[in-house]
């Protein structure tokens, strides 16, 4: 009986075959990547914008409110080019101020109050203009709104006011002149027409310009 001797297969052959198969698979994947290109990156939607750490949603800021700057007519109702409203109020210290009785003279009317810092700042400047141009007929009148006479008298004395101050105790004159913001200035010519106006907090340049509008022919310096 013949005994067959079985020669085992070379153990390196299965390994080689596996490597070959793996290489083919890798090659195929590489070809697919080249042809198709890389997969698109995932798009992550952005979160809605928020303002600060307070958590409020960010929105476009609203338009700024339009307000008149000091000395600018802006939104003020100054009645420019119109006859001045009537003004008849009691005067601090006695008597009364009647604008109608001042017809024929240039008049500077200032609505004010003692609690108002710009009013206090403006009084020395107004004193100076009055002292310089009183001989040219200038009349300066301040009208205090809704305050007691003793308080206003003390205010005038502390600032050495050289012009008369009226008392608008109930605010009727303020309403008639639409002087809603204090202080406010009106310049009225000799014919009783309002020629210029300005919101308070003004300086000598604006004051001089107002006076020029009601004192033609007079050189008014700040």
PDB file of C-alpha atoms in Angstrom, residues 117-205:
ATOM      1  CA  UNK A 117     -29.447 125.837  36.345  1.00  0.00           C
ATOM      2  CA  UNK A 118     -29.285 127.371  32.827  1.00  0.00           C
ATOM      3  CA  UNK A 119     -31.582 130.169  34.009  1.00  0.00           C
ATOM      4  CA  UNK A 120     -29.106 131.056  36.737  1.00  0.00           C
ATOM      5  CA  UNK A 121     -26.195 130.872  34.289  1.00  0.00           C
ATOM      6  CA  UNK A 122     -27.901 133.167  31.784  1.00  0.00           C
ATOM      7  CA  UNK A 123     -28.885 135.975  34.162  1.00  0.00           C
ATOM      8  CA  UNK A 124     -25.410 137.580  34.427  1.00  0.00           C
ATOM      9  CA  UNK A 125     -25.148 137.603  30.618  1.00  0.00           C
ATOM     10  CA  UNK A 126     -28.590 139.158  30.301  1.00  0.00           C
ATOM     11  CA  UNK A 127     -27.601 141.769  32.889  1.00  0.00           C
ATOM     12  CA  UNK A 128     -24.602 142.680  30.762  1.00  0.00           C
ATOM     13  CA  UNK A 129     -26.592 143.092  27.546  1.00  0.00           C
ATOM     14  CA  UNK A 130     -29.224 145.161  29.304  1.00  0.00           C
ATOM     15  CA  UNK A 131     -26.589 147.461  30.793  1.00  0.00           C
ATOM     16  CA  UNK A 132     -24.966 148.012  27.407  1.00  0.00           C
ATOM     17  CA  UNK A 133     -28.067 148.519  25.270  1.00  0.00           C
ATOM     18  CA  UNK A 134     -30.679 150.034  27.575  1.00  0.00           C
ATOM     19  CA  UNK A 135     -29.830 153.453  26.122  1.00  0.00           C
ATOM     20  CA  UNK A 136     -30.815 152.133  22.679  1.00  0.00           C
ATOM     21  CA  UNK A 137     -34.264 151.350  24.074  1.00  0.00           C
ATOM     22  CA  UNK A 138     -33.776 147.661  24.908  1.00  0.00           C
ATOM     23  CA  UNK A 139     -36.190 146.202  27.461  1.00  0.00           C
ATOM     24  CA  UNK A 140     -35.402 142.865  29.090  1.00  0.00           C
ATOM     25  CA  UNK A 141     -38.161 140.987  30.904  1.00  0.00           C
ATOM     26  CA  UNK A 142     -37.931 137.672  32.727  1.00  0.00           C
ATOM     27  CA  UNK A 143     -41.080 135.709  33.573  1.00  0.00           C
ATOM     28  CA  UNK A 144     -40.861 133.183  36.378  1.00  0.00           C
ATOM     29  CA  UNK A 145     -43.208 130.225  35.972  1.00  0.00           C
ATOM     30  CA  UNK A 146     -45.272 128.821  38.862  1.00  0.00           C
ATOM     31  CA  UNK A 147     -43.180 129.950  41.824  1.00  0.00           C
ATOM     32  CA  UNK A 148     -43.790 132.041  44.934  1.00  0.00           C
ATOM     33  CA  UNK A 149     -42.775 135.702  44.871  1.00  0.00           C
ATOM     34  CA  UNK A 150     -40.461 135.544  47.877  1.00  0.00           C
ATOM     35  CA  UNK A 151     -38.438 132.737  46.313  1.00  0.00           C
ATOM     36  CA  UNK A 152     -38.136 134.610  43.020  1.00  0.00           C
ATOM     37  CA  UNK A 153     -37.198 137.860  44.763  1.00  0.00           C
ATOM     38  CA  UNK A 154     -34.372 136.113  46.613  1.00  0.00           C
ATOM     39  CA  UNK A 155     -33.177 134.571  43.348  1.00  0.00           C
ATOM     40  CA  UNK A 156     -33.145 137.966  41.603  1.00  0.00           C
ATOM     41  CA  UNK A 157     -31.316 139.611  44.484  1.00  0.00           C
ATOM     42  CA  UNK A 158     -28.652 136.884  44.605  1.00  0.00           C
ATOM     43  CA  UNK A 159     -27.894 137.481  40.903  1.00  0.00           C
ATOM     44  CA  UNK A 160     -28.260 141.271  41.043  1.00  0.00           C
ATOM     45  CA  UNK A 161     -30.901 141.228  38.304  1.00  0.00           C
ATOM     46  CA  UNK A 162     -31.148 144.676  36.697  1.00  0.00           C
ATOM     47  CA  UNK A 163     -34.323 144.034  34.722  1.00  0.00           C
ATOM     48  CA  UNK A 164     -37.906 143.383  35.876  1.00  0.00           C
ATOM     49  CA  UNK A 165     -39.173 139.875  36.643  1.00  0.00           C
ATOM     50  CA  UNK A 166     -42.819 138.914  36.257  1.00  0.00           C
ATOM     51  CA  UNK A 167     -44.741 136.146  38.023  1.00  0.00           C
ATOM     52  CA  UNK A 168     -46.683 133.599  35.968  1.00  0.00           C
ATOM     53  CA  UNK A 169     -48.236 131.983  39.034  1.00  0.00           C
ATOM     54  CA  UNK A 170     -50.689 129.707  37.227  1.00  0.00           C
ATOM     55  CA  UNK A 171     -48.656 129.026  34.065  1.00  0.00           C
ATOM     56  CA  UNK A 172     -51.181 130.802  31.813  1.00  0.00           C
ATOM     57  CA  UNK A 173     -48.549 132.988  30.160  1.00  0.00           C
ATOM     58  CA  UNK A 174     -46.260 130.005  29.656  1.00  0.00           C
ATOM     59  CA  UNK A 175     -49.072 128.151  27.896  1.00  0.00           C
ATOM     60  CA  UNK A 176     -49.991 131.148  25.760  1.00  0.00           C
ATOM     61  CA  UNK A 177     -46.415 131.502  24.556  1.00  0.00           C
ATOM     62  CA  UNK A 178     -45.940 127.718  24.218  1.00  0.00           C
ATOM     63  CA  UNK A 179     -42.850 128.045  26.391  1.00  0.00           C
ATOM     64  CA  UNK A 180     -42.895 124.411  27.416  1.00  0.00           C
ATOM     65  CA  UNK A 181     -39.123 124.122  27.928  1.00  0.00           C
ATOM     66  CA  UNK A 182     -37.359 126.378  30.417  1.00  0.00           C
ATOM     67  CA  UNK A 183     -35.544 128.592  29.900  1.00  0.00           C
ATOM     68  CA  UNK A 184     -36.736 129.901  26.565  1.00  0.00           C
ATOM     69  CA  UNK A 185     -36.110 133.282  24.930  1.00  0.00           C
ATOM     70  CA  UNK A 186     -38.138 135.488  22.579  1.00  0.00           C
ATOM     71  CA  UNK A 187     -36.932 138.646  20.856  1.00  0.00           C
ATOM     72  CA  UNK A 188     -39.745 141.049  19.868  1.00  0.00           C
ATOM     73  CA  UNK A 189     -39.184 144.111  17.711  1.00  0.00           C
ATOM     74  CA  UNK A 190     -40.608 147.608  18.221  1.00  0.00           C
ATOM     75  CA  UNK A 191     -43.701 146.692  16.169  1.00  0.00           C
ATOM     76  CA  UNK A 192     -44.492 143.794  18.483  1.00  0.00           C
ATOM     77  CA  UNK A 193     -43.407 141.062  16.038  1.00  0.00           C
ATOM     78  CA  UNK A 194     -41.399 138.058  17.247  1.00  0.00           C
ATOM     79  CA  UNK A 195     -38.187 138.088  15.217  1.00  0.00           C
ATOM     80  CA  UNK A 196     -36.146 135.376  16.892  1.00  0.00           C
ATOM     81  CA  UNK A 197     -36.292 132.732  19.607  1.00  0.00           C
ATOM     82  CA  UNK A 198     -34.059 130.200  21.297  1.00  0.00           C
ATOM     83  CA  UNK A 199     -34.207 127.407  23.812  1.00  0.00           C
ATOM     84  CA  UNK A 200     -32.203 128.013  26.957  1.00  0.00           C
ATOM     85  CA  UNK A 201     -28.671 127.134  27.858  1.00  0.00           C
ATOM     86  CA  UNK A 202     -27.439 129.694  25.343  1.00  0.00           C
ATOM     87  CA  UNK A 203     -24.350 131.874  25.330  1.00  0.00           C
ATOM     88  CA  UNK A 204     -23.577 135.462  24.373  1.00  0.00           C
ATOM     89  CA  UNK A 205     -23.315 134.703  20.642  1.00  0.00           C
TER      90      UNK A 205
END
